[in-house]
Structures are given as C-alpha cells and as structure tokens.
XYZ file of C-alpha atoms in Angstrom:
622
model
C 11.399 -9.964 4.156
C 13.469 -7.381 5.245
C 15.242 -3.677 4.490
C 17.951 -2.801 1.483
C 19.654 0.410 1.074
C 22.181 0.579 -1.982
C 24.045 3.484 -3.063
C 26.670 3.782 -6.659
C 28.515 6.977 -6.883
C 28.976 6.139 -10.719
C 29.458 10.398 -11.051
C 32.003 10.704 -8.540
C 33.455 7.018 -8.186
C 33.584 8.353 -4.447
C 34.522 5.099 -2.114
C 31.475 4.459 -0.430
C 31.816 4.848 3.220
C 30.741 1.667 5.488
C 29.881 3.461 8.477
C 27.074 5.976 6.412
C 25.843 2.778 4.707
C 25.520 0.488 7.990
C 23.838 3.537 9.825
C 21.295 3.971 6.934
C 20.723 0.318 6.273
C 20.404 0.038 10.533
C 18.026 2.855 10.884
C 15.300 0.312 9.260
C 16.410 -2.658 11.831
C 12.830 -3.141 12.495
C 12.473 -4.103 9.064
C 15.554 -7.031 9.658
C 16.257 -8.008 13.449
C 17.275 -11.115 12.637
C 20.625 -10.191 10.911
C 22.376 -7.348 9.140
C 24.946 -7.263 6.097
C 27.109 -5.613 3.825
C 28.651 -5.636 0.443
C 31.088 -2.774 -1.183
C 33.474 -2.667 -3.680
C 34.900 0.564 -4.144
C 31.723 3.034 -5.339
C 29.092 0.747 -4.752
C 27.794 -0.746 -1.693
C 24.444 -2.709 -0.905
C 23.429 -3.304 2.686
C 20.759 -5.464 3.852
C 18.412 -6.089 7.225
C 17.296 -9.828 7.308
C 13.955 -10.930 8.773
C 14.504 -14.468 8.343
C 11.342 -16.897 6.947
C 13.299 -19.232 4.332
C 16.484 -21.056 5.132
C 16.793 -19.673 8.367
C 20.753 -20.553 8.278
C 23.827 -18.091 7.325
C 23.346 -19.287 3.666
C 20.488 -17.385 3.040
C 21.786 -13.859 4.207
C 21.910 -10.991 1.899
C 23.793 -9.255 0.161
C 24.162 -12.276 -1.325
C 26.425 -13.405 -5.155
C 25.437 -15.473 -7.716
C 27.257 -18.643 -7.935
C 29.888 -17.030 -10.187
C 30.348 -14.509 -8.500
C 29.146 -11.777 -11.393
C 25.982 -11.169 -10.155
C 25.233 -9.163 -6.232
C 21.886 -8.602 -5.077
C 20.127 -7.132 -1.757
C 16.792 -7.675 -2.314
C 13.193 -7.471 0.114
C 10.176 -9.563 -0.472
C 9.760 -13.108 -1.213
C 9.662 -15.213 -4.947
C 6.908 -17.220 -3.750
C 7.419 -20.072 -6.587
C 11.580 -20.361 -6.243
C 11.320 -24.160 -6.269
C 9.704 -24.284 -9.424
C 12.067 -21.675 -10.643
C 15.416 -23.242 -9.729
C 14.151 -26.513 -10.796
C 13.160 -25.422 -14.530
C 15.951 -22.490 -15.361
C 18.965 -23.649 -12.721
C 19.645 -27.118 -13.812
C 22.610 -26.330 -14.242
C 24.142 -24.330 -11.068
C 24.988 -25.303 -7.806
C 22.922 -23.617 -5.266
C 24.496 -23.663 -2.054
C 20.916 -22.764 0.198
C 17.255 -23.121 0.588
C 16.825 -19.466 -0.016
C 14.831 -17.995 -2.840
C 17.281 -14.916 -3.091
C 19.532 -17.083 -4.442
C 17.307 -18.249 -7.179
C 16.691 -15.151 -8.221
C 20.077 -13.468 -8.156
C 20.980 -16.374 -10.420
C 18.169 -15.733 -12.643
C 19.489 -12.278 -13.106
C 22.340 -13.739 -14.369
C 20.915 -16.080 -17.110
C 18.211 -13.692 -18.111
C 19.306 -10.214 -16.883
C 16.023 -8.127 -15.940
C 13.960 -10.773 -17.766
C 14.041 -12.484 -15.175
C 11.549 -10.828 -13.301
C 8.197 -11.802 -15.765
C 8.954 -15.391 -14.310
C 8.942 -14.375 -10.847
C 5.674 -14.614 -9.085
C 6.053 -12.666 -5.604
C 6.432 -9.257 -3.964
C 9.777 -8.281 -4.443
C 11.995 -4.796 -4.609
C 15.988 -4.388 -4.809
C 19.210 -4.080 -6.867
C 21.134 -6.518 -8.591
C 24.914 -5.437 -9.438
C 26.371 -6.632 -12.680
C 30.712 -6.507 -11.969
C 31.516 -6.988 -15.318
C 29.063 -4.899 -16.848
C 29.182 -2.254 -14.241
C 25.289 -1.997 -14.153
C 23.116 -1.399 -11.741
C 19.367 -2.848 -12.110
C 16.399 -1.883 -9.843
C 13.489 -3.304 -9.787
C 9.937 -3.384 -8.103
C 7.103 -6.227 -8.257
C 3.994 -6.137 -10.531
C 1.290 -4.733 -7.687
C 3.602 -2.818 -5.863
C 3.557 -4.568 -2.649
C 6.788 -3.757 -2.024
C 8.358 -0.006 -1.742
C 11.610 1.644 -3.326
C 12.404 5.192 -2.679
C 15.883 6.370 -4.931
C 17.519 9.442 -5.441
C 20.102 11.385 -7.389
C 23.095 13.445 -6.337
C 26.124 14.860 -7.215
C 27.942 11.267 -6.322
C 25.204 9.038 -8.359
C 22.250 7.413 -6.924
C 20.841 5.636 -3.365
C 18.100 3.641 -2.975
C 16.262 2.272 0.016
C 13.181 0.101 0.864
C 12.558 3.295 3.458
C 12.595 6.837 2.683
C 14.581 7.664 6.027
C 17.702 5.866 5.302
C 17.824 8.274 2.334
C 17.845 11.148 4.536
C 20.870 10.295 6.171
C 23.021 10.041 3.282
C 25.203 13.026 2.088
C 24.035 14.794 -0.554
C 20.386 13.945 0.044
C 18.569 17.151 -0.905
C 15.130 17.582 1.365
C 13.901 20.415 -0.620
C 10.080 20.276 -0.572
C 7.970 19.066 -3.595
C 5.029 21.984 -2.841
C 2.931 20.898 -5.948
C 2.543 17.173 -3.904
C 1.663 19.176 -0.917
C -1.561 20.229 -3.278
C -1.907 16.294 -4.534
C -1.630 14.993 -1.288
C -4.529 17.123 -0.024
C -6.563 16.099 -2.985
C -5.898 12.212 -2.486
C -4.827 11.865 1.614
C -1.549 10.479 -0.176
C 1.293 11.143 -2.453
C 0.583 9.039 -5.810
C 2.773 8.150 -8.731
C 6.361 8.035 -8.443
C 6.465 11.641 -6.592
C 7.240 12.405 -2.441
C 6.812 15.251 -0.466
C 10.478 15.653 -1.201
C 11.734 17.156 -4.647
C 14.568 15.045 -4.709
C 13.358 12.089 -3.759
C 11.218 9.355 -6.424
C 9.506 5.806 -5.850
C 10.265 3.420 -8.147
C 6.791 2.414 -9.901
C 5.033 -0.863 -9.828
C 5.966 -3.519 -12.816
C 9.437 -1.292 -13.730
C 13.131 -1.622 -13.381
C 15.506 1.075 -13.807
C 19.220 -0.275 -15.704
C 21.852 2.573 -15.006
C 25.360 2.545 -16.133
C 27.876 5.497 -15.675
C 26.598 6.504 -19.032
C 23.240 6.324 -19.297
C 19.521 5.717 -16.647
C 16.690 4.050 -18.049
C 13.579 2.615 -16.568
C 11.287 0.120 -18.744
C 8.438 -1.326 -17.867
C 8.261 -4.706 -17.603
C 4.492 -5.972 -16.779
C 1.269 -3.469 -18.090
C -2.413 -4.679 -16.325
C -4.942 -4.613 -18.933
C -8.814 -3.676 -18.376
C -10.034 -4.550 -21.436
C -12.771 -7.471 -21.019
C -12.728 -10.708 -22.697
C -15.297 -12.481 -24.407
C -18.217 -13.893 -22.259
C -17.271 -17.722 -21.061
C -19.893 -18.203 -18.643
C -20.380 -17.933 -14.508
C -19.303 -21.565 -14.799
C -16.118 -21.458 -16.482
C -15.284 -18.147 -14.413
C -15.817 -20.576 -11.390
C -13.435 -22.523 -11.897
C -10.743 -20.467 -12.971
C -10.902 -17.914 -10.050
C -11.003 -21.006 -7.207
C -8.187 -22.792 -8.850
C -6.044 -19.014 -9.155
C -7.346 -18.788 -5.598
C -6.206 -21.867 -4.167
C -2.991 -21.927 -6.246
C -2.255 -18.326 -4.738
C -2.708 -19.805 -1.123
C -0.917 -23.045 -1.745
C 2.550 -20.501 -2.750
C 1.958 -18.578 0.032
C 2.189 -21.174 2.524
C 6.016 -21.576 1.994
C 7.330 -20.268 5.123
C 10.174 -22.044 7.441
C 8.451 -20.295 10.855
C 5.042 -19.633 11.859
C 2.146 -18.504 9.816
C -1.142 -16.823 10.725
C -4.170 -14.753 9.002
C -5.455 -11.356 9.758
C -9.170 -11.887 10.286
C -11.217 -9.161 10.611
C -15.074 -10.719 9.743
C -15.557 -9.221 6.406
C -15.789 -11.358 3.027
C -12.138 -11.033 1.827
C -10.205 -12.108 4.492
C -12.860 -14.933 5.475
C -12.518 -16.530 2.116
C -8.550 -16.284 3.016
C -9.317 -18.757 5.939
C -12.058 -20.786 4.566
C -9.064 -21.732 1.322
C -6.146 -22.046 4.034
C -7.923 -24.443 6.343
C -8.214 -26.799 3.209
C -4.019 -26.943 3.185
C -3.257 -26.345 6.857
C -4.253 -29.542 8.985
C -2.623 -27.743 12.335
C -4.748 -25.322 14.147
C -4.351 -21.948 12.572
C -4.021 -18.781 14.105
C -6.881 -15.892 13.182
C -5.907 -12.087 14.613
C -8.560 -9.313 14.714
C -8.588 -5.989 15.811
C -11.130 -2.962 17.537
C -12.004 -0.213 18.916
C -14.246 0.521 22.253
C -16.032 2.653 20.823
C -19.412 0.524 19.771
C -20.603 -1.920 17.912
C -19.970 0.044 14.402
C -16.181 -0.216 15.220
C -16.164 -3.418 16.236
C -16.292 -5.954 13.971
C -14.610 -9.107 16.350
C -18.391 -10.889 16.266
C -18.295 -11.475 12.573
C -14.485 -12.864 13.448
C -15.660 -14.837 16.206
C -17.965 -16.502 13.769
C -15.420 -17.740 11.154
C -13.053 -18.695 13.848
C -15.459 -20.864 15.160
C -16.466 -22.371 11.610
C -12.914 -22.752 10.614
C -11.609 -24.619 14.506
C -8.947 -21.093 14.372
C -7.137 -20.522 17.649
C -8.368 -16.734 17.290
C -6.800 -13.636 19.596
C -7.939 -10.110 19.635
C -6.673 -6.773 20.692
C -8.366 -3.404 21.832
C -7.896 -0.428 21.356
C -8.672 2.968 22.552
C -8.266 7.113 21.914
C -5.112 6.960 23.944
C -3.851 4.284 22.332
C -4.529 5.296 18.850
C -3.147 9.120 20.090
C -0.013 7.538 21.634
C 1.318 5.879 18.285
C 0.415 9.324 15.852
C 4.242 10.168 15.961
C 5.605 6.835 15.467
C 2.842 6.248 12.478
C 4.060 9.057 10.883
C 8.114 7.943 11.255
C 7.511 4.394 10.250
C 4.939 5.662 7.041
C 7.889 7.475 6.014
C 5.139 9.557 3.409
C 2.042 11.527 4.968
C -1.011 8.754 4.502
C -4.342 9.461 5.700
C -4.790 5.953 6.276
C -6.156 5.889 10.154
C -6.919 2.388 9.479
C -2.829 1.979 10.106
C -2.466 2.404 13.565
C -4.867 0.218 14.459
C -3.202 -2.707 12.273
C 0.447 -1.844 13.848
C -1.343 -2.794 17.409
C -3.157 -6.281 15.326
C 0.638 -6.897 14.380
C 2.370 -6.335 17.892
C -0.133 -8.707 18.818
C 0.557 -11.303 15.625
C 4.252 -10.804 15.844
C 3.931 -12.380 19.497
C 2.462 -15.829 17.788
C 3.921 -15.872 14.086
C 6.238 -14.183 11.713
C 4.135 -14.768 8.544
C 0.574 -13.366 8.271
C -1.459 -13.329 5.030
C -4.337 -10.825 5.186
C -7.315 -10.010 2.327
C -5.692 -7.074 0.712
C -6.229 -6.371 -2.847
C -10.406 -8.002 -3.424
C -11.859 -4.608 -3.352
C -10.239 -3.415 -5.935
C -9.874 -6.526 -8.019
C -13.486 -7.150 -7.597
C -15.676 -3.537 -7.084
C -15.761 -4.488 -3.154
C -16.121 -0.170 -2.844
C -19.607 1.521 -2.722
C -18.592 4.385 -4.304
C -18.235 2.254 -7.765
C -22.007 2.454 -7.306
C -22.203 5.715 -6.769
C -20.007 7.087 -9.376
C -22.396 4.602 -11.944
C -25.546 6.479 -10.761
C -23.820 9.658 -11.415
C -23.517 8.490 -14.999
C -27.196 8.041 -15.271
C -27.961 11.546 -13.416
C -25.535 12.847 -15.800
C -27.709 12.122 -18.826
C -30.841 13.519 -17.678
C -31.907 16.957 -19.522
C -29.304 19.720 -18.151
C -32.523 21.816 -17.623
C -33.855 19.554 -15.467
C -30.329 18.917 -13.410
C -29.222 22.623 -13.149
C -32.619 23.841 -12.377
C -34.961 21.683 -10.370
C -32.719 18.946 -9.040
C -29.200 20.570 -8.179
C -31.049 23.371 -6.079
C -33.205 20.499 -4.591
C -30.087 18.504 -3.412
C -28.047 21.703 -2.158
C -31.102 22.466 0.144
C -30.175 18.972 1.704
C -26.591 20.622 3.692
C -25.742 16.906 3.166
C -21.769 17.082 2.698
C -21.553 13.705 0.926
C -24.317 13.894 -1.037
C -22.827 17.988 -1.642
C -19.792 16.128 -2.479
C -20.974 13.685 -5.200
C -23.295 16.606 -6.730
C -19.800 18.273 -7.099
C -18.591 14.828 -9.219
C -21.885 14.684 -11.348
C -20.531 17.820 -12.894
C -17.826 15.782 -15.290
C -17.551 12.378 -17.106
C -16.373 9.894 -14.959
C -12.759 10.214 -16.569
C -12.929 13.671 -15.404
C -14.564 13.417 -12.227
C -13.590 10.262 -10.778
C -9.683 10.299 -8.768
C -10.130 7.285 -6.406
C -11.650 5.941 -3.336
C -10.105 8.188 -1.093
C -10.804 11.636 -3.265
C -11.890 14.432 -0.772
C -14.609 17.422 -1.552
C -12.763 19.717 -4.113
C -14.412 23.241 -2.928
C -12.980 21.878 0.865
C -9.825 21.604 -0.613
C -9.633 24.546 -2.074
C -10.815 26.530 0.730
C -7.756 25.600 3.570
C -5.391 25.863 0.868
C -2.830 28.876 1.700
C -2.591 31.033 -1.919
C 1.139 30.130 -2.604
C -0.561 26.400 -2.963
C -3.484 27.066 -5.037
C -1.474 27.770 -7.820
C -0.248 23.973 -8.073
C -2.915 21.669 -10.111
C -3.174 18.415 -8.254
C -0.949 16.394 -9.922
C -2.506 12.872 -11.766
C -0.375 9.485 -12.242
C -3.588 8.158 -14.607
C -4.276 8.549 -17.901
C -6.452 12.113 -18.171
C -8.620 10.559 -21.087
C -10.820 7.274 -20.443
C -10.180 4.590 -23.235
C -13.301 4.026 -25.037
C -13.085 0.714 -24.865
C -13.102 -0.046 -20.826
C -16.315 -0.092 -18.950
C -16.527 2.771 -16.746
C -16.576 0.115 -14.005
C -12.966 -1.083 -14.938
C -11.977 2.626 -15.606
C -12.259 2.995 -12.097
C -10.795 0.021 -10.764
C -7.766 0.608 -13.003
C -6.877 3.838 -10.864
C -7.494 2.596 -7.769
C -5.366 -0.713 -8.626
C -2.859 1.682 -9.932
C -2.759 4.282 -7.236
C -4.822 4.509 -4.398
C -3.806 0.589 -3.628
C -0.045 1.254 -4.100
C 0.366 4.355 -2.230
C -2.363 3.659 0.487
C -3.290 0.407 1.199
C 0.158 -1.168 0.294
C 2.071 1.223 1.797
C 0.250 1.012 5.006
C 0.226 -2.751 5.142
C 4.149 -3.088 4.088
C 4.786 -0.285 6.887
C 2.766 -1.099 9.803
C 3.398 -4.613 9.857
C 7.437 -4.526 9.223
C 7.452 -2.014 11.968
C 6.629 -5.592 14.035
C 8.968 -7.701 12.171
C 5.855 -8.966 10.523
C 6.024 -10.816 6.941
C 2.315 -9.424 5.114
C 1.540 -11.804 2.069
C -1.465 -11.029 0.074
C -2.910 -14.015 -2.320
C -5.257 -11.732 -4.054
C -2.762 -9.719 -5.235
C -0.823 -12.867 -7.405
C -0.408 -11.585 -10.425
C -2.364 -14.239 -12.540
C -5.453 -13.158 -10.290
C -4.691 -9.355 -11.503
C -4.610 -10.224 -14.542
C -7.591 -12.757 -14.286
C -9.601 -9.975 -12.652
C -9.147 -7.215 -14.833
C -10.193 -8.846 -18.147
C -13.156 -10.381 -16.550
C -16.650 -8.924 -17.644
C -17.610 -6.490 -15.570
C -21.037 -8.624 -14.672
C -19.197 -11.042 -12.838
C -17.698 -8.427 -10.584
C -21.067 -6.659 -9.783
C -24.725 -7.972 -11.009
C -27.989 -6.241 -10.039
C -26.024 -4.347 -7.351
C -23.899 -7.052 -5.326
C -20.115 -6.024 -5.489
C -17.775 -8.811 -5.651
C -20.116 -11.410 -6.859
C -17.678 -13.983 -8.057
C -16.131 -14.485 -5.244
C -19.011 -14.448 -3.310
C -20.720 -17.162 -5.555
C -17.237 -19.467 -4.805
C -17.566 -19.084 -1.313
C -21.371 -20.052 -1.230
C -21.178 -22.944 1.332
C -17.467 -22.297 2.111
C -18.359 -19.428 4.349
C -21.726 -18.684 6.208
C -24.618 -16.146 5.026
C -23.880 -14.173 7.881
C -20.455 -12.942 6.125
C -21.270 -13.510 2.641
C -24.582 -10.930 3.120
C -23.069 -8.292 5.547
C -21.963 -4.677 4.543
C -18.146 -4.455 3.919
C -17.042 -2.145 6.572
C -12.847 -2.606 7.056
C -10.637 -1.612 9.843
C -13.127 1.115 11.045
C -11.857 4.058 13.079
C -14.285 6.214 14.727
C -12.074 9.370 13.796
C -15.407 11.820 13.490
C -16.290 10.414 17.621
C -12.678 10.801 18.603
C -11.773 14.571 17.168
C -15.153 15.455 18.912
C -14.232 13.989 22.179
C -11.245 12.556 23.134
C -8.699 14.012 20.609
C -10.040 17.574 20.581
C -7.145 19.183 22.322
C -4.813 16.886 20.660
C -6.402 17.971 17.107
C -6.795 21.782 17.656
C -2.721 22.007 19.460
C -1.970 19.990 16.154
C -3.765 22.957 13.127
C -3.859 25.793 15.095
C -0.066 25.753 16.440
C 2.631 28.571 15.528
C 4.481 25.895 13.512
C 1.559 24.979 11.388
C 0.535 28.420 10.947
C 4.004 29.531 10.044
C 4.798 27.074 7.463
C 2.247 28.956 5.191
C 0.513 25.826 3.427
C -2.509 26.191 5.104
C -5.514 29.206 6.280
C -5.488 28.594 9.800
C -8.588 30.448 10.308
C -10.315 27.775 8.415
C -8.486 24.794 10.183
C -9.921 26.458 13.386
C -12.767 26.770 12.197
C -13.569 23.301 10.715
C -12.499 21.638 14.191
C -14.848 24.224 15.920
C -17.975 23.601 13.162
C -16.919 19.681 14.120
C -17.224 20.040 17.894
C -20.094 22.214 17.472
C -21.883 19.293 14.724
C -22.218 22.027 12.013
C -20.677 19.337 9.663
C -18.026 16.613 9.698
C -14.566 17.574 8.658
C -12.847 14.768 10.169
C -11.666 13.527 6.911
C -9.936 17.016 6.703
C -8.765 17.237 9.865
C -7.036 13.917 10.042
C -4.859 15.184 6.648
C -3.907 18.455 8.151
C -3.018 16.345 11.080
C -0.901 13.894 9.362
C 0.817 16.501 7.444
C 1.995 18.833 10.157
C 3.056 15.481 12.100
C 5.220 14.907 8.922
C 6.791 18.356 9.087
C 7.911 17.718 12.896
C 9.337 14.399 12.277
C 11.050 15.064 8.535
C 11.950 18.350 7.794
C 11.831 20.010 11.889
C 13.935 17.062 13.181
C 15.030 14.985 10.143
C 13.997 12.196 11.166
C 17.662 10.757 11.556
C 16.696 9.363 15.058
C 14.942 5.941 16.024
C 11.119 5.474 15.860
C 9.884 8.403 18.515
C-alpha cells in the first residue's frame, strides 16, 4: 500500500526534474512512511511512497524493474494471489523478493496489460515499457484504488492523490463548473470527471497505453447484471461461503499485523465470524461513536460479536469538537468534495487501528452487492405507485401526500414522477427542486452530468438496474474513496473481501430473489451466517457509521455552519443564492425542515475552495 506519482513529457521530451517529482510524490508521505523512491530516465520519472506489509526488506521497494530490466513499475495496492501467480506464469524468472510488485511487473512483461484479468487485488499504477517507449496505466476492477492524470503541454502526470498533481508545472486548476452542478446532485463527483477541468480519474476495470504517438484507454473487465438461470438457495449456498471464505483466506497475507473494523452491523460481523475460522491468535475488532445517544452508537451490537468471536475489541469516541476539528484536514486528505460525514469519524477508528495493526479488513462493498439499502425498497414501491391510474395519482393521492410537509416522503413523490431509469441516480441522490433552488443562475444552466447508461436494459431487473449504478458510481466515488482516503491518511492498509472480483461477479448474475425475498435485503448472506452470527445482528436494522449531522448543525456546529454559507468568500464565488443557504440553516435551527443533507454539501464545497483553489493546497495536511 502506498502513494505513486509518474509523469512522461512524451510532447516536450523535457528532462524531468527530481526535486518537482520527490516534492509531489512526498506531499502524500502519509500514504508511504515507511520508505520513499525514485526512478527517471530522461522524460519519464515514477516516484513511489512505501507503506510496507509484504517483504518488509529493501527488495520489495518501488519503483521497482522487471528482472530484465525492460519493464518499471510504481504501483499502490496489493495482488492478493501473487504466490499463485508467480508459481503458474514465472517458472521461469528469477525473482529476487517476497514482494507481489515484483510478480506483477513481471507479468507485464510476459503478457503486457493482459496481465491484469489474472490479477485478483486492488491495485492502481504505471508500468514503463524502455524498449517500446510505452506507458500503461491501469486501475483495479471495483475501483478500490484511485488514479487522478492529467495532460499538459509536456505530456501527462499521474498520481494516486489529486494534490501531487497540483504541484506540478503546467497543471491547469481551471474549474469544471458543470461538476459543480453534478456534485450537488450526487454529494460527489462521479465518472472519470473532478472539480478541476484539467484534471480526470482513471475509471474502474481500464488501462490507458500511451506512446508519443497515440493515448488509448480499453477496458479490460465489464460487470454484468444480467441473471442466470435459477440453481437453487442450496447451490447458491455453497458457492457464496466458499467465494467468501476464499476472499478472506487471500486477504490474510500480510507480513505485520492485521485487524477488522467492527462496527455491529451484518457485513462486517460476517467478516469476523469467517476470519476467526483462519486466525487461531486473538484478533483485534475496532469500532467507532458518537456521544450523542443510543441512535449513534452502535458499540453494543460490537460488544456482542466481540464477545462471541473471543476479539480483543477497542473503541473510540467521538464528539462535535472532534468531528469540527478534522473538517479542514477531511477535505485536504479527500482531495475531491465528498459528502461522506461518515469519513471523519472512520479517520479517528483508524488513528486508533493504526496504533495496534497496519492491515484492517472492513465490510465494504455487501450493500451494494446484495440490496443491503432501503431505498431499493422504496424505489420498487414507486414502481407499483407508478402504475396506478394517473387520475387517481395526480388527483387524489399526490395532493394527499403534499399535505403531509414530509420532505422525504416530498422527495420520493418527486421520483414517482419517472421510470426508475429516469428517476433513480443512487443512494446518495438529494431532492431535485432543493437543488435547484440554492443553485446561483450561471449554474443552472449545466445538466447534472450522468456516468450510467440513460436507458435501462430491458433485460435487468429493476433491482439490479439499481445496484449496477451504485456499484458503478456511488461505491467508487463515495464509499471507496472515503475508505482509501481516511484510512491511508493513518498509514492504514483497508482490504475489502466483498469486493473480490469473483464475488462481483457472483453477485451480480445472481437472481434477484436471493438478494431480497418478501422484503429482507441481503438474504443470502444472511441465510450463510444463520448460526455463524447471533439473531441479535442477523435481525437488526442496518444503520452504518451514523453521524448525527441534523443534532450537530442545530446545536453545536451552528456558528461553525452559518460562518461556513453565509461568508463573503462563499457569497462571492457566485455558485450559490446565499439568501437561501441562510435561510435553510435558519428553517433548520428553527425545525421548519431538515436541510442538513444540504448544508453539509455547501459546507464541504466551500471547505474545498479554501483548501484547493484559495490556498492550493501545496502545503501539508492543515
């Protein structure tokens, strides 16, 4: 695990510079404080921050050549199954470490970017071909793993952080207004865009080959929704508890220590109920929450698997001031605005981790795999509402609902106006009119932009439909992002064994029964964990990192909030009506509604300004 930067000026053949590189690569050293490197020959250079967790010795630092010498790669992530990958495809080359890099860099030699479909892992870098002169990036199949590039005038750079780009000369931070419109529309930036014009993410499942002639970007893995053929809950069974156990047993390779972010709820409980069955040491469970109640405070539910499971379990608190203290330093280590308050609570779970273990594997990935969301069962009674006779809809039961003043139910009667390909943009889609509404008029003119297909295919369940996009998008650019972020920020190694690739791909062609019957989301896994885990978690409401946000922006936060939306610099910047800002915090104070969803964006946003565009962001974490 760890932090690349890379930069080729294949349009200028410009030398490039070892100091620029060094102080981009070192400006992610939390991402690598075990050990820093560098590679250049002439135009190209490749730097690398090492957090070390295989072969801890010098052989396994980065940038790192094949055993020719041909091949140079500076990569982040791990290749979970290296062993079996050296032993099947490198029979025939001396390896000279423990290291999975090394597998892999050879593998790009033998198979060139074919080498990724046999790589099962979370991976995101460039390989250098010297002979060939090409230049190969690459990101893994889910997306754990980020890659911000960009063109200039000189050729390209490319970073596992955004703010090592900004450093570089040439880097253009012109502002990409039409995400400014998506990212209040989704509380994130999807697709391959960034705030910045200049300045792309590499997608999930894609590698980009450039030579000084030509840039191309194919696509190397595709997740298909389409359901199989009916084999039975039996068969199903089996398959998902030995992908589930197979996923865990990979994930255990690790040459330091290894916990699991427990947090009570089904997914990462089945995580510790499948590692205790490898792990005959005491393992360590982590678990995070708020003082602010026992509906953000989940630690009981913890307690309760920790106890079942013999875990040597630690906790952390944490409080408004806490959660107002790290805003700024969110924001720098996010690198993109994400609305994501779940974040700052899990960069205080992984100071305290980081103090036991390097490695922690967490639940990530289940919900979306597996219809763990309630709004999957909303969205399918909208369907049904959406048949009834128009005349019945427009003019008995529309007027009916609106009488309510209920914002979320005033939110979904907004959805039931389209087909679900229409209406439907992910878990974290916010109330249109709202939207609309704060939007300064320079910004209304932008249409949201969309990194999904516009049409549904006819042949995926609407169910599927819906976990396709969130797989797609709001997982990448949300929960990914925050998890990759927030825990390399502690030097903290995330692994996610739902997100294996074979369970992907297991998931999404599984009948959609299997993933929700007579109302229960996630009922596969839930049926294999029956008498793995207790009632008490396999029956309790999914609930996940809660942040009591709405209490906080009422209370404590208020004065932080309203300096935040109603300051010159946000008011200046001409994105947003102020008046409305003002008045949405006032209406919250005041309990007229709950616009703490809103609030929190604007919030985010403006923090973003200060830090990227205000100051540049070319200093250390504030």
């Amino acid at each position: 695990m760890c932090g690349v930067i890379g930069i080729w000026n294949f349009r200028s053949k410009r030398p490039v510079k070892q100091e620029l590189l060094e102080h981009a690569r070192d400006l992610m050293r939390h991402r690598g404080p075990d050990a820093a490197g560098s590679w250049i020959d002439r135009d190209l250079g490749f730097g690398h921050r090492r957090l070390s967790i295989l072969d801890l010795s010098e052989n396994g630092r980065q940038p790192m050549l094949s055993a020719s010498g041909k091949q140079v790669i500076t990569y982040n992530g791990e290749i979970y199954n290296y062993k079996e990958l050296g032993q099947e495809h490198l029979r025939d080359v001396q390896l000279c470490s423990t290291s999975d890099t090394e597998v892999l860099v050879n593998l790009f030699e033998k198979y060139g970017p074919q080498a990724l479909t046999y790589c099962n892992g979370m991976f995101a870098g460039g390989v250098w071909d010297r002979d060939a002169e090409t230049l190969i990036l690459f990101r893994d199949r889910a997306g754990i793993k980020p890659l911000y590039y960009m063109f200039t005038e000189h050729g390209i750079a490319f970073a596992s952080e955004l703010k090592s780009l900004l450093t570089l000369p040439g880097c253009d931070r012109r502002l990409n207004e039409a995400a400014v419109t998506t990212y209040m529309r989704y509380g994130y930036v999807p697709g391959e865009s960034t705030l910045f014009a200049h300045i792309k993410k590499l997608l999930p499942g894609t590698y980009m080959t450039l030579t000084r002639a030509a840039v191309k970007v194919d696509r190397y893995w595709t997740l298909s929704f389409k359901e199989e053929q009916d084999r039975g809950l039996a068969a199903y069974h089996e398959e998902f508890s030995a992908l589930f156990t197979d996923a865990i047993r990979l994930r255990l390779r690790s040459d330091v220590p290894l916990g699991i972010f427990l947090s009570g709820g089904l997914d990462s409980s089945s995580v510790v109920a499948q590692l205790s069955r490898f792990d005959t040491r005491q393992l360590k469970t982590f678990s995070v929450a708020y003082d602010y109640g026992k509906d953000y405070d989940e630690t009981a539910y913890a307690r309760i698997v920790s106890e079942r499971f013999r875990t040597e379990h630690h906790e952390v608190r944490m409080t408004a001031q806490a959660f107002r203290d790290w805003i700024p330093s969110y924001v720098w280590h996010m690198d993109e605005p994400v609305t994501e308050a779940a974040a700052i609570s899990l960069h205080y779970l992984s100071e305290l981790t980081k103090r036991e273990v390097t490695v922690v594997l967490s639940g990530e990935g289940a919900d979306e795999l597996l219809a763990g969301y309630d709004i999957y069962k909303y969205m399918l009674h909208l369907g049904r509402y959406r048949a009834l006779p128009r005349a019945l809809r427009a003019g008995v039961l529309e007027p009916m609902i609106r009488a309510l003043g209920h914002a979320k139910i005033n939110k979904y009667l907004e959805l039931a106006q389209a087909p679900i390909d229409q209406s439907y943009a992910g878990v974290s889609l916010y109330q249109p009119s709202r939207i609309e509404e704060v939007l300064a008029e320079p910004l209304r003119s932008f249409a949201p932009a969309d990194d999904f297909a516009s049409a549904c295919d006819s042949e995926i369940h609407p169910l599927n439909y819906m976990l396709s996009r969130d797989t797609g998008s709001w997982l990448v650019n949300n929960l990914l992002t925050k998890a990759d972020k927030m825990t390399m920020a502690s030097a903290l190694e995330l692994r996610v064994p739902f997100l294996d690739y074979r369970m992907l791909e297991f998931c999404a062609r599984l009948p959609t029964k299997y993933k929700v019957r007579s109302g229960e989301k996630k009922f596969l896994l839930k049926h294999c964990m029956k008498g793995l885990l207790p009632k008490t978690i396999l029956q309790r409401k999914k609930v996940g990192f809660p942040t009591p946000l709405e209490a906080m922006f009422r209370g404590d936060l208020f004065d932080y909030v309203r300096e935040m939306v109603t300051s010159r610099t946000f008011i200046e910047r001409g994105l947003f009506d102020g008046s409305v800002a003002a008045r949405w915090l006032d209406d919250h104070r005041k309990r007229r509604g709950d616009y703490h969803r809103e609030l929190w964006q604007l919030v985010v946003l403006e923090q973003w300004f200060r830090t990227f565009v205000d100051g540049h962001a070319l200093h250390q974490d504030p």
